[in-house]
Amino acid sequence: MARDWLTQQVRLHLPQARALAETLTEWSRRLGHETIGTTQPKGQTPAPSTAAVPINDRLERLISRLPGPSTLSEPSGLQRAVEGSGIWLEARLAQLALTPGALTDARLGEDLKGQLLQFADQIRRHNREATDTEPRTATPAVINAGKALEQEAEGMLKQLVSLQLQPLEQEAEQPRWVLDLPYRHSGGVGTVQAEIERERGQGEVEEAGWTIRLRLDLTELGPLTIRLTLKGQRLSASLLAERAPTAALLRSRLPLLREQLEARDLEVAALHAGQGQTPNPTPHSGPLISEQA
């Protein structure tokens, strides 16, 4: 029954899922040209809905809360971004319910899924207002724009739910999470794709460890994959770039990276940088269609 439920949820959410970075980039671009939820460019008379400006304000606040590249390059900043990626929202709420005061409202307010849920709710109320209380003044174009925005918000929520479902297919002793970390940059919004996995030790001697894979595509450096494996205090790191100049740059910085890692009391077991293809984290592999007759 658990497998049937999981398959049903995947079929419900995955087909309408929308990529986070692309959608947020489009919203960021629109913020510079028009009032979100309307079809009127900035500087012209806005559509009559009184909810349009608050929608813009909430959307600007959502995008402004995304971390910048410098934040993700710091251990504490990366940790906050991972915790607030949206895939652990319900777990954090459960922790708060069991341990009052363990999590503050401020930290929950930074959660991406929580922010998208609030934004989607505001969009729905905005659309109801346009069709129910302002039917004579709301043009079809305004109504369609509001519905499209609602679908985009719902699509990003479905993307987060699809990511949340993936660990349920894994063994409890070997959990694995795939998540997207959107970040702000001068050209809009990018994303770091992350995969976190607990690896079993070989036999009773070898200690179990953790592996994290990060994939990002930077304008200056191109696609880049970082693989880190930690067992106790022993760290192995591999950096893979698709561009030859980027691979050469990474190799030249390996001594500095080793020095920085050892300064954090980590024993560097292996450190490598090279050139090659940078595959995406493994996508959802669960069946979309039941194979049972």
PDB file of C-alpha atoms in Angstrom:
ATOM      1  CA  MET A   1       0.000   0.000   0.000  1.00  0.00           C
ATOM      2  CA  ALA A   2       2.876   2.373   0.735  1.00  0.00           C
ATOM      3  CA  ARG A   3       4.323   1.746  -2.724  1.00  0.00           C
ATOM      4  CA  ASP A   4       0.936   2.371  -4.364  1.00  0.00           C
ATOM      5  CA  TRP A   5       0.548   5.631  -2.434  1.00  0.00           C
ATOM      6  CA  LEU A   6       4.029   6.780  -3.433  1.00  0.00           C
ATOM      7  CA  THR A   7       3.430   5.988  -7.110  1.00  0.00           C
ATOM      8  CA  GLN A   8       0.123   7.850  -6.984  1.00  0.00           C
ATOM      9  CA  GLN A   9       1.775  10.930  -5.479  1.00  0.00           C
ATOM     10  CA  VAL A  10       4.562  10.912  -8.065  1.00  0.00           C
ATOM     11  CA  ARG A  11       2.030  10.690 -10.891  1.00  0.00           C
ATOM     12  CA  LEU A  12       0.087  13.563  -9.321  1.00  0.00           C
ATOM     13  CA  HIS A  13       2.963  16.011  -8.876  1.00  0.00           C
ATOM     14  CA  LEU A  14       5.817  15.224 -11.260  1.00  0.00           C
ATOM     15  CA  PRO A  15       4.132  15.905 -14.651  1.00  0.00           C
ATOM     16  CA  GLN A  16       3.206  19.520 -13.713  1.00  0.00           C
ATOM     17  CA  ALA A  17       6.449  20.271 -11.850  1.00  0.00           C
ATOM     18  CA  ARG A  18       8.288  23.424 -12.933  1.00  0.00           C
ATOM     19  CA  ALA A  19      12.012  24.084 -12.618  1.00  0.00           C
ATOM     20  CA  LEU A  20      12.644  26.538  -9.778  1.00  0.00           C
ATOM     21  CA  ALA A  21      15.458  28.627 -11.272  1.00  0.00           C
ATOM     22  CA  GLU A  22      13.821  29.154 -14.676  1.00  0.00           C
ATOM     23  CA  THR A  23      10.492  30.196 -13.159  1.00  0.00           C
ATOM     24  CA  LEU A  24      12.069  32.515 -10.575  1.00  0.00           C
ATOM     25  CA  THR A  25      14.255  34.080 -13.291  1.00  0.00           C
ATOM     26  CA  GLU A  26      11.146  34.773 -15.369  1.00  0.00           C
ATOM     27  CA  TRP A  27       9.392  36.322 -12.371  1.00  0.00           C
ATOM     28  CA  SER A  28      12.453  38.454 -11.646  1.00  0.00           C
ATOM     29  CA  ARG A  29      12.483  39.660 -15.265  1.00  0.00           C
ATOM     30  CA  ARG A  30       8.774  40.493 -15.157  1.00  0.00           C
ATOM     31  CA  LEU A  31       9.189  42.470 -11.949  1.00  0.00           C
ATOM     32  CA  GLY A  32      11.303  44.952 -13.890  1.00  0.00           C
ATOM     33  CA  HIS A  33       8.691  45.499 -16.586  1.00  0.00           C
ATOM     34  CA  GLU A  34       5.179  45.031 -15.262  1.00  0.00           C
ATOM     35  CA  THR A  35       2.965  44.601 -12.238  1.00  0.00           C
ATOM     36  CA  ILE A  36       2.788  40.883 -11.543  1.00  0.00           C
ATOM     37  CA  GLY A  37      -0.716  39.507 -11.973  1.00  0.00           C
ATOM     38  CA  THR A  38      -1.619  42.178 -14.558  1.00  0.00           C
ATOM     39  CA  THR A  39      -0.684  42.928 -18.147  1.00  0.00           C
ATOM     40  CA  GLN A  40       0.104  46.594 -17.590  1.00  0.00           C
ATOM     41  CA  PRO A  41       3.761  47.744 -17.904  1.00  0.00           C
ATOM     42  CA  LYS A  42       5.146  49.789 -15.056  1.00  0.00           C
ATOM     43  CA  GLY A  43       4.490  53.481 -15.475  1.00  0.00           C
ATOM     44  CA  GLN A  44       1.019  52.947 -16.940  1.00  0.00           C
ATOM     45  CA  THR A  45      -2.317  52.732 -15.166  1.00  0.00           C
ATOM     46  CA  PRO A  46      -2.379  49.375 -13.344  1.00  0.00           C
ATOM     47  CA  ALA A  47      -5.196  46.881 -13.505  1.00  0.00           C
ATOM     48  CA  PRO A  48      -7.935  47.631 -10.969  1.00  0.00           C
ATOM     49  CA  SER A  49      -7.176  44.783  -8.579  1.00  0.00           C
ATOM     50  CA  THR A  50      -5.959  46.097  -5.239  1.00  0.00           C
ATOM     51  CA  ALA A  51      -4.008  42.850  -4.677  1.00  0.00           C
ATOM     52  CA  ALA A  52      -1.536  43.413  -7.558  1.00  0.00           C
ATOM     53  CA  VAL A  53       0.911  45.614  -5.652  1.00  0.00           C
ATOM     54  CA  PRO A  54       0.987  43.398  -2.534  1.00  0.00           C
ATOM     55  CA  ILE A  55       1.684  40.450  -4.859  1.00  0.00           C
ATOM     56  CA  ASN A  56       4.640  42.344  -6.292  1.00  0.00           C
ATOM     57  CA  ASP A  57       5.871  43.164  -2.795  1.00  0.00           C
ATOM     58  CA  ARG A  58       5.697  39.548  -1.637  1.00  0.00           C
ATOM     59  CA  LEU A  59       7.377  38.318  -4.816  1.00  0.00           C
ATOM     60  CA  GLU A  60      10.180  40.858  -4.489  1.00  0.00           C
ATOM     61  CA  ARG A  61      10.657  39.787  -0.874  1.00  0.00           C
ATOM     62  CA  LEU A  62      10.742  36.107  -1.896  1.00  0.00           C
ATOM     63  CA  ILE A  63      13.432  36.704  -4.516  1.00  0.00           C
ATOM     64  CA  SER A  64      15.425  39.047  -2.262  1.00  0.00           C
ATOM     65  CA  ARG A  65      15.590  36.299   0.388  1.00  0.00           C
ATOM     66  CA  LEU A  66      17.370  33.941  -1.996  1.00  0.00           C
ATOM     67  CA  PRO A  67      21.055  33.585  -1.083  1.00  0.00           C
ATOM     68  CA  GLY A  68      23.790  35.084  -3.203  1.00  0.00           C
ATOM     69  CA  PRO A  69      26.826  33.156  -4.515  1.00  0.00           C
ATOM     70  CA  SER A  70      28.995  34.422  -1.659  1.00  0.00           C
ATOM     71  CA  THR A  71      26.537  32.994   0.879  1.00  0.00           C
ATOM     72  CA  LEU A  72      26.584  29.545  -0.715  1.00  0.00           C
ATOM     73  CA  SER A  73      30.380  29.557  -0.727  1.00  0.00           C
ATOM     74  CA  GLU A  74      30.451  29.769   3.086  1.00  0.00           C
ATOM     75  CA  PRO A  75      29.781  26.606   5.155  1.00  0.00           C
ATOM     76  CA  SER A  76      27.217  28.282   7.412  1.00  0.00           C
ATOM     77  CA  GLY A  77      25.490  29.940   4.471  1.00  0.00           C
ATOM     78  CA  LEU A  78      25.315  26.681   2.529  1.00  0.00           C
ATOM     79  CA  GLN A  79      23.901  24.930   5.593  1.00  0.00           C
ATOM     80  CA  ARG A  80      21.138  27.542   5.960  1.00  0.00           C
ATOM     81  CA  ALA A  81      20.316  27.260   2.261  1.00  0.00           C
ATOM     82  CA  VAL A  82      20.054  23.471   2.462  1.00  0.00           C
ATOM     83  CA  GLU A  83      17.885  23.639   5.592  1.00  0.00           C
ATOM     84  CA  GLY A  84      15.596  26.193   3.935  1.00  0.00           C
ATOM     85  CA  SER A  85      15.412  24.468   0.532  1.00  0.00           C
ATOM     86  CA  GLY A  86      11.804  23.418   1.152  1.00  0.00           C
ATOM     87  CA  ILE A  87      12.164  19.646   1.259  1.00  0.00           C
ATOM     88  CA  TRP A  88      12.373  19.569   5.054  1.00  0.00           C
ATOM     89  CA  LEU A  89       9.576  22.036   5.866  1.00  0.00           C
ATOM     90  CA  GLU A  90       7.187  19.450   7.313  1.00  0.00           C
ATOM     91  CA  ALA A  91       9.976  17.792   9.298  1.00  0.00           C
ATOM     92  CA  ARG A  92      10.920  21.150  10.789  1.00  0.00           C
ATOM     93  CA  LEU A  93       7.282  21.851  11.663  1.00  0.00           C
ATOM     94  CA  ALA A  94       7.061  18.444  13.355  1.00  0.00           C
ATOM     95  CA  GLN A  95      10.206  19.236  15.319  1.00  0.00           C
ATOM     96  CA  LEU A  96       8.703  22.532  16.395  1.00  0.00           C
ATOM     97  CA  ALA A  97       5.520  20.796  17.519  1.00  0.00           C
ATOM     98  CA  LEU A  98       7.480  18.275  19.598  1.00  0.00           C
ATOM     99  CA  THR A  99       9.956  20.789  21.003  1.00  0.00           C
ATOM    100  CA  PRO A 100       8.355  24.232  21.400  1.00  0.00           C
ATOM    101  CA  GLY A 101      10.899  26.956  20.833  1.00  0.00           C
ATOM    102  CA  ALA A 102      13.356  24.691  19.017  1.00  0.00           C
ATOM    103  CA  LEU A 103      12.743  26.556  15.771  1.00  0.00           C
ATOM    104  CA  THR A 104      11.960  30.236  15.530  1.00  0.00           C
ATOM    105  CA  ASP A 105       9.373  31.747  13.219  1.00  0.00           C
ATOM    106  CA  ALA A 106      12.184  33.692  11.555  1.00  0.00           C
ATOM    107  CA  ARG A 107      13.897  30.502  10.416  1.00  0.00           C
ATOM    108  CA  LEU A 108      10.647  28.993   9.190  1.00  0.00           C
ATOM    109  CA  GLY A 109       9.998  32.220   7.297  1.00  0.00           C
ATOM    110  CA  GLU A 110      13.154  31.618   5.278  1.00  0.00           C
ATOM    111  CA  ASP A 111      11.937  28.224   4.039  1.00  0.00           C
ATOM    112  CA  LEU A 112      11.405  28.267   0.264  1.00  0.00           C
ATOM    113  CA  LYS A 113       8.388  25.971   0.287  1.00  0.00           C
ATOM    114  CA  GLY A 114       6.786  27.967   3.087  1.00  0.00           C
ATOM    115  CA  GLN A 115       7.239  31.175   1.121  1.00  0.00           C
ATOM    116  CA  LEU A 116       5.839  29.612  -2.058  1.00  0.00           C
ATOM    117  CA  LEU A 117       2.813  28.273  -0.160  1.00  0.00           C
ATOM    118  CA  GLN A 118       2.058  31.764   1.144  1.00  0.00           C
ATOM    119  CA  PHE A 119       2.579  33.303  -2.290  1.00  0.00           C
ATOM    120  CA  ALA A 120       0.359  30.713  -4.014  1.00  0.00           C
ATOM    121  CA  ASP A 121      -2.388  31.386  -1.461  1.00  0.00           C
ATOM    122  CA  GLN A 122      -2.183  35.133  -2.138  1.00  0.00           C
ATOM    123  CA  ILE A 123      -2.377  34.522  -5.890  1.00  0.00           C
ATOM    124  CA  ARG A 124      -5.495  32.387  -5.454  1.00  0.00           C
ATOM    125  CA  ARG A 125      -7.161  35.115  -3.381  1.00  0.00           C
ATOM    126  CA  HIS A 126      -6.133  37.700  -5.969  1.00  0.00           C
ATOM    127  CA  ASN A 127      -7.707  35.624  -8.753  1.00  0.00           C
ATOM    128  CA  ARG A 128     -10.921  35.123  -6.794  1.00  0.00           C
ATOM    129  CA  GLU A 129     -11.106  38.875  -6.215  1.00  0.00           C
ATOM    130  CA  ALA A 130     -10.653  39.560  -9.916  1.00  0.00           C
ATOM    131  CA  THR A 131     -13.433  37.185 -10.962  1.00  0.00           C
ATOM    132  CA  ASP A 132     -15.871  37.551  -8.046  1.00  0.00           C
ATOM    133  CA  THR A 133     -15.691  41.147  -6.817  1.00  0.00           C
ATOM    134  CA  GLU A 134     -14.432  42.914  -9.946  1.00  0.00           C
ATOM    135  CA  PRO A 135     -16.037  41.010 -12.838  1.00  0.00           C
ATOM    136  CA  ARG A 136     -16.804  44.177 -14.831  1.00  0.00           C
ATOM    137  CA  THR A 137     -13.350  45.748 -14.650  1.00  0.00           C
ATOM    138  CA  ALA A 138     -11.101  42.669 -14.746  1.00  0.00           C
ATOM    139  CA  THR A 139     -10.255  42.020 -18.401  1.00  0.00           C
ATOM    140  CA  PRO A 140      -9.760  38.486 -19.755  1.00  0.00           C
ATOM    141  CA  ALA A 141      -6.056  39.267 -20.185  1.00  0.00           C
ATOM    142  CA  VAL A 142      -5.699  40.161 -16.498  1.00  0.00           C
ATOM    143  CA  ILE A 143      -7.624  37.050 -15.440  1.00  0.00           C
ATOM    144  CA  ASN A 144      -5.472  34.823 -17.679  1.00  0.00           C
ATOM    145  CA  ALA A 145      -2.276  36.426 -16.362  1.00  0.00           C
ATOM    146  CA  GLY A 146      -3.355  35.725 -12.796  1.00  0.00           C
ATOM    147  CA  LYS A 147      -4.227  32.113 -13.595  1.00  0.00           C
ATOM    148  CA  ALA A 148      -0.871  31.612 -15.337  1.00  0.00           C
ATOM    149  CA  LEU A 149       0.944  32.977 -12.291  1.00  0.00           C
ATOM    150  CA  GLU A 150      -1.025  30.622 -10.054  1.00  0.00           C
ATOM    151  CA  GLN A 151      -0.078  27.651 -12.253  1.00  0.00           C
ATOM    152  CA  GLU A 152       3.584  28.660 -12.134  1.00  0.00           C
ATOM    153  CA  ALA A 153       3.551  28.843  -8.346  1.00  0.00           C
ATOM    154  CA  GLU A 154       1.760  25.496  -8.122  1.00  0.00           C
ATOM    155  CA  GLY A 155       4.298  24.006 -10.546  1.00  0.00           C
ATOM    156  CA  MET A 156       7.212  25.005  -8.317  1.00  0.00           C
ATOM    157  CA  LEU A 157       5.439  23.535  -5.293  1.00  0.00           C
ATOM    158  CA  LYS A 158       4.938  20.293  -7.232  1.00  0.00           C
ATOM    159  CA  GLN A 159       8.640  20.308  -8.036  1.00  0.00           C
ATOM    160  CA  LEU A 160       9.465  20.551  -4.323  1.00  0.00           C
ATOM    161  CA  VAL A 161       6.983  17.795  -3.448  1.00  0.00           C
ATOM    162  CA  SER A 162       8.506  15.574  -6.155  1.00  0.00           C
ATOM    163  CA  LEU A 163      11.920  16.098  -4.570  1.00  0.00           C
ATOM    164  CA  GLN A 164      10.473  15.304  -1.138  1.00  0.00           C
ATOM    165  CA  LEU A 165       9.057  12.007  -2.399  1.00  0.00           C
ATOM    166  CA  GLN A 166      12.364  10.668  -3.674  1.00  0.00           C
ATOM    167  CA  PRO A 167      13.893   9.692  -0.288  1.00  0.00           C
ATOM    168  CA  LEU A 168      10.829   7.548   0.469  1.00  0.00           C
ATOM    169  CA  GLU A 169      12.033   5.082  -2.146  1.00  0.00           C
ATOM    170  CA  GLN A 170      15.396   4.616  -0.429  1.00  0.00           C
ATOM    171  CA  GLU A 171      16.386   2.262   2.357  1.00  0.00           C
ATOM    172  CA  ALA A 172      16.233   3.813   5.814  1.00  0.00           C
ATOM    173  CA  GLU A 173      19.902   2.978   6.436  1.00  0.00           C
ATOM    174  CA  GLN A 174      20.987   4.640   3.202  1.00  0.00           C
ATOM    175  CA  PRO A 175      18.914   7.835   2.759  1.00  0.00           C
ATOM    176  CA  ARG A 176      19.384  10.066  -0.256  1.00  0.00           C
ATOM    177  CA  TRP A 177      18.052  13.555  -0.950  1.00  0.00           C
ATOM    178  CA  VAL A 178      18.050  15.568  -4.177  1.00  0.00           C
ATOM    179  CA  LEU A 179      17.361  19.281  -3.873  1.00  0.00           C
ATOM    180  CA  ASP A 180      17.601  22.560  -5.766  1.00  0.00           C
ATOM    181  CA  LEU A 181      19.163  25.632  -4.158  1.00  0.00           C
ATOM    182  CA  PRO A 182      18.105  28.775  -6.065  1.00  0.00           C
ATOM    183  CA  TYR A 183      20.404  31.781  -5.692  1.00  0.00           C
ATOM    184  CA  ARG A 184      20.416  35.393  -6.887  1.00  0.00           C
ATOM    185  CA  HIS A 185      23.000  36.726  -9.324  1.00  0.00           C
ATOM    186  CA  SER A 186      23.335  39.725 -11.615  1.00  0.00           C
ATOM    187  CA  GLY A 187      21.624  37.945 -14.513  1.00  0.00           C
ATOM    188  CA  GLY A 188      18.628  36.665 -12.573  1.00  0.00           C
ATOM    189  CA  VAL A 189      18.311  33.423 -10.619  1.00  0.00           C
ATOM    190  CA  GLY A 190      20.512  30.346 -10.882  1.00  0.00           C
ATOM    191  CA  THR A 191      20.385  27.035  -9.101  1.00  0.00           C
ATOM    192  CA  VAL A 192      22.770  24.659  -7.418  1.00  0.00           C
ATOM    193  CA  GLN A 193      21.585  21.082  -7.766  1.00  0.00           C
ATOM    194  CA  ALA A 194      22.570  19.065  -4.727  1.00  0.00           C
ATOM    195  CA  GLU A 195      22.478  15.374  -3.923  1.00  0.00           C
ATOM    196  CA  ILE A 196      23.134  14.189  -0.362  1.00  0.00           C
ATOM    197  CA  GLU A 197      23.568  10.490   0.345  1.00  0.00           C
ATOM    198  CA  ARG A 198      24.596   8.370   3.291  1.00  0.00           C
ATOM    199  CA  GLU A 199      26.906   5.564   2.236  1.00  0.00           C
ATOM    200  CA  ARG A 200      27.269   2.293   4.092  1.00  0.00           C
ATOM    201  CA  GLY A 201      30.607   1.177   5.376  1.00  0.00           C
ATOM    202  CA  GLN A 202      32.160  -1.967   3.928  1.00  0.00           C
ATOM    203  CA  GLY A 203      31.794  -4.644   6.596  1.00  0.00           C
ATOM    204  CA  GLU A 204      32.260  -3.882  10.276  1.00  0.00           C
ATOM    205  CA  VAL A 205      35.617  -2.168   9.868  1.00  0.00           C
ATOM    206  CA  GLU A 206      34.926   0.709   7.497  1.00  0.00           C
ATOM    207  CA  GLU A 207      32.980   3.632   8.886  1.00  0.00           C
ATOM    208  CA  ALA A 208      29.827   4.802   7.130  1.00  0.00           C
ATOM    209  CA  GLY A 209      30.120   8.187   5.464  1.00  0.00           C
ATOM    210  CA  TRP A 210      28.271  10.958   3.723  1.00  0.00           C
ATOM    211  CA  THR A 211      28.563  12.090   0.102  1.00  0.00           C
ATOM    212  CA  ILE A 212      27.315  15.375  -1.307  1.00  0.00           C
ATOM    213  CA  ARG A 213      27.340  16.261  -4.997  1.00  0.00           C
ATOM    214  CA  LEU A 214      26.851  19.849  -6.112  1.00  0.00           C
ATOM    215  CA  ARG A 215      26.270  20.870  -9.717  1.00  0.00           C
ATOM    216  CA  LEU A 216      26.198  24.474 -10.888  1.00  0.00           C
ATOM    217  CA  ASP A 217      26.624  26.343 -14.159  1.00  0.00           C
ATOM    218  CA  LEU A 218      28.424  29.676 -13.860  1.00  0.00           C
ATOM    219  CA  THR A 219      28.773  32.161 -16.707  1.00  0.00           C
ATOM    220  CA  GLU A 220      32.518  32.579 -16.180  1.00  0.00           C
ATOM    221  CA  LEU A 221      33.353  28.924 -15.456  1.00  0.00           C
ATOM    222  CA  GLY A 222      30.677  26.861 -17.174  1.00  0.00           C
ATOM    223  CA  PRO A 223      29.164  23.635 -15.781  1.00  0.00           C
ATOM    224  CA  LEU A 224      30.910  22.363 -12.669  1.00  0.00           C
ATOM    225  CA  THR A 225      30.361  19.335 -10.435  1.00  0.00           C
ATOM    226  CA  ILE A 226      31.771  19.036  -6.907  1.00  0.00           C
ATOM    227  CA  ARG A 227      31.761  15.689  -5.100  1.00  0.00           C
ATOM    228  CA  LEU A 228      32.633  15.568  -1.408  1.00  0.00           C
ATOM    229  CA  THR A 229      32.826  12.389   0.667  1.00  0.00           C
ATOM    230  CA  LEU A 230      33.235  12.599   4.435  1.00  0.00           C
ATOM    231  CA  LYS A 231      34.036   9.641   6.683  1.00  0.00           C
ATOM    232  CA  GLY A 232      34.700  10.746  10.216  1.00  0.00           C
ATOM    233  CA  GLN A 233      37.114  13.652   9.740  1.00  0.00           C
ATOM    234  CA  ARG A 234      38.559  12.307   6.481  1.00  0.00           C
ATOM    235  CA  LEU A 235      37.433  14.214   3.406  1.00  0.00           C
ATOM    236  CA  SER A 236      37.802  13.313  -0.259  1.00  0.00           C
ATOM    237  CA  ALA A 237      36.973  15.981  -2.850  1.00  0.00           C
ATOM    238  CA  SER A 238      36.641  15.830  -6.623  1.00  0.00           C
ATOM    239  CA  LEU A 239      35.973  18.831  -8.875  1.00  0.00           C
ATOM    240  CA  LEU A 240      34.928  18.245 -12.480  1.00  0.00           C
ATOM    241  CA  ALA A 241      34.610  21.008 -15.080  1.00  0.00           C
ATOM    242  CA  GLU A 242      33.399  20.751 -18.673  1.00  0.00           C
ATOM    243  CA  ARG A 243      35.688  23.552 -19.901  1.00  0.00           C
ATOM    244  CA  ALA A 244      39.426  22.919 -20.150  1.00  0.00           C
ATOM    245  CA  PRO A 245      40.419  26.421 -18.880  1.00  0.00           C
ATOM    246  CA  THR A 246      38.174  25.969 -15.847  1.00  0.00           C
ATOM    247  CA  ALA A 247      39.702  22.563 -15.092  1.00  0.00           C
ATOM    248  CA  ALA A 248      43.193  24.098 -15.299  1.00  0.00           C
ATOM    249  CA  LEU A 249      42.138  26.916 -12.960  1.00  0.00           C
ATOM    250  CA  LEU A 250      40.739  24.438 -10.449  1.00  0.00           C
ATOM    251  CA  ARG A 251      43.911  22.361 -10.511  1.00  0.00           C
ATOM    252  CA  SER A 252      45.988  25.461  -9.827  1.00  0.00           C
ATOM    253  CA  ARG A 253      43.856  26.221  -6.745  1.00  0.00           C
ATOM    254  CA  LEU A 254      44.002  22.741  -5.201  1.00  0.00           C
ATOM    255  CA  PRO A 255      46.869  23.613  -2.797  1.00  0.00           C
ATOM    256  CA  LEU A 256      44.869  26.573  -1.473  1.00  0.00           C
ATOM    257  CA  LEU A 257      41.764  24.389  -1.122  1.00  0.00           C
ATOM    258  CA  ARG A 258      43.735  21.780   0.807  1.00  0.00           C
ATOM    259  CA  GLU A 259      45.057  24.471   3.122  1.00  0.00           C
ATOM    260  CA  GLN A 260      41.576  25.831   3.774  1.00  0.00           C
ATOM    261  CA  LEU A 261      40.134  22.372   4.459  1.00  0.00           C
ATOM    262  CA  GLU A 262      42.927  21.445   6.854  1.00  0.00           C
ATOM    263  CA  ALA A 263      42.381  24.759   8.654  1.00  0.00           C
ATOM    264  CA  ARG A 264      38.929  23.403   9.532  1.00  0.00           C
ATOM    265  CA  ASP A 265      40.484  20.349  11.189  1.00  0.00           C
ATOM    266  CA  LEU A 266      39.674  18.047   8.274  1.00  0.00           C
ATOM    267  CA  GLU A 267      42.054  15.349   7.103  1.00  0.00           C
ATOM    268  CA  VAL A 268      42.208  15.517   3.306  1.00  0.00           C
ATOM    269  CA  ALA A 269      42.314  11.930   2.047  1.00  0.00           C
ATOM    270  CA  ALA A 270      42.131  12.829  -1.658  1.00  0.00           C
ATOM    271  CA  LEU A 271      41.821  15.988  -3.741  1.00  0.00           C
ATOM    272  CA  HIS A 272      41.309  16.004  -7.504  1.00  0.00           C
ATOM    273  CA  ALA A 273      40.314  18.387 -10.282  1.00  0.00           C
ATOM    274  CA  GLY A 274      39.771  17.430 -13.910  1.00  0.00           C
ATOM    275  CA  GLN A 275      37.784  17.916 -17.093  1.00  0.00           C
ATOM    276  CA  GLY A 276      34.742  15.904 -18.176  1.00  0.00           C
ATOM    277  CA  GLN A 277      30.977  15.810 -18.456  1.00  0.00           C
ATOM    278  CA  THR A 278      29.008  16.973 -15.428  1.00  0.00           C
ATOM    279  CA  PRO A 279      25.815  14.884 -15.213  1.00  0.00           C
ATOM    280  CA  ASN A 280      22.787  16.139 -13.329  1.00  0.00           C
ATOM    281  CA  PRO A 281      21.807  14.486 -10.049  1.00  0.00           C
ATOM    282  CA  THR A 282      19.864  11.309 -10.750  1.00  0.00           C
ATOM    283  CA  PRO A 283      16.252  12.299 -11.531  1.00  0.00           C
ATOM    284  CA  HIS A 284      13.221  10.621 -10.022  1.00  0.00           C
ATOM    285  CA  SER A 285      13.213   6.985 -11.123  1.00  0.00           C
ATOM    286  CA  GLY A 286       9.872   5.899  -9.722  1.00  0.00           C
ATOM    287  CA  PRO A 287       7.217   4.606 -12.138  1.00  0.00           C
ATOM    288  CA  LEU A 288       4.693   7.098 -13.432  1.00  0.00           C
ATOM    289  CA  ILE A 289       2.377   4.352 -14.640  1.00  0.00           C
ATOM    290  CA  SER A 290       1.537   1.240 -12.680  1.00  0.00           C
ATOM    291  CA  GLU A 291       2.828  -1.873 -14.407  1.00  0.00           C
ATOM    292  CA  GLN A 292       0.289  -4.050 -12.647  1.00  0.00           C
ATOM    293  CA  ALA A 293      -2.729  -5.074 -14.656  1.00  0.00           C
TER     294      ALA A 293
END
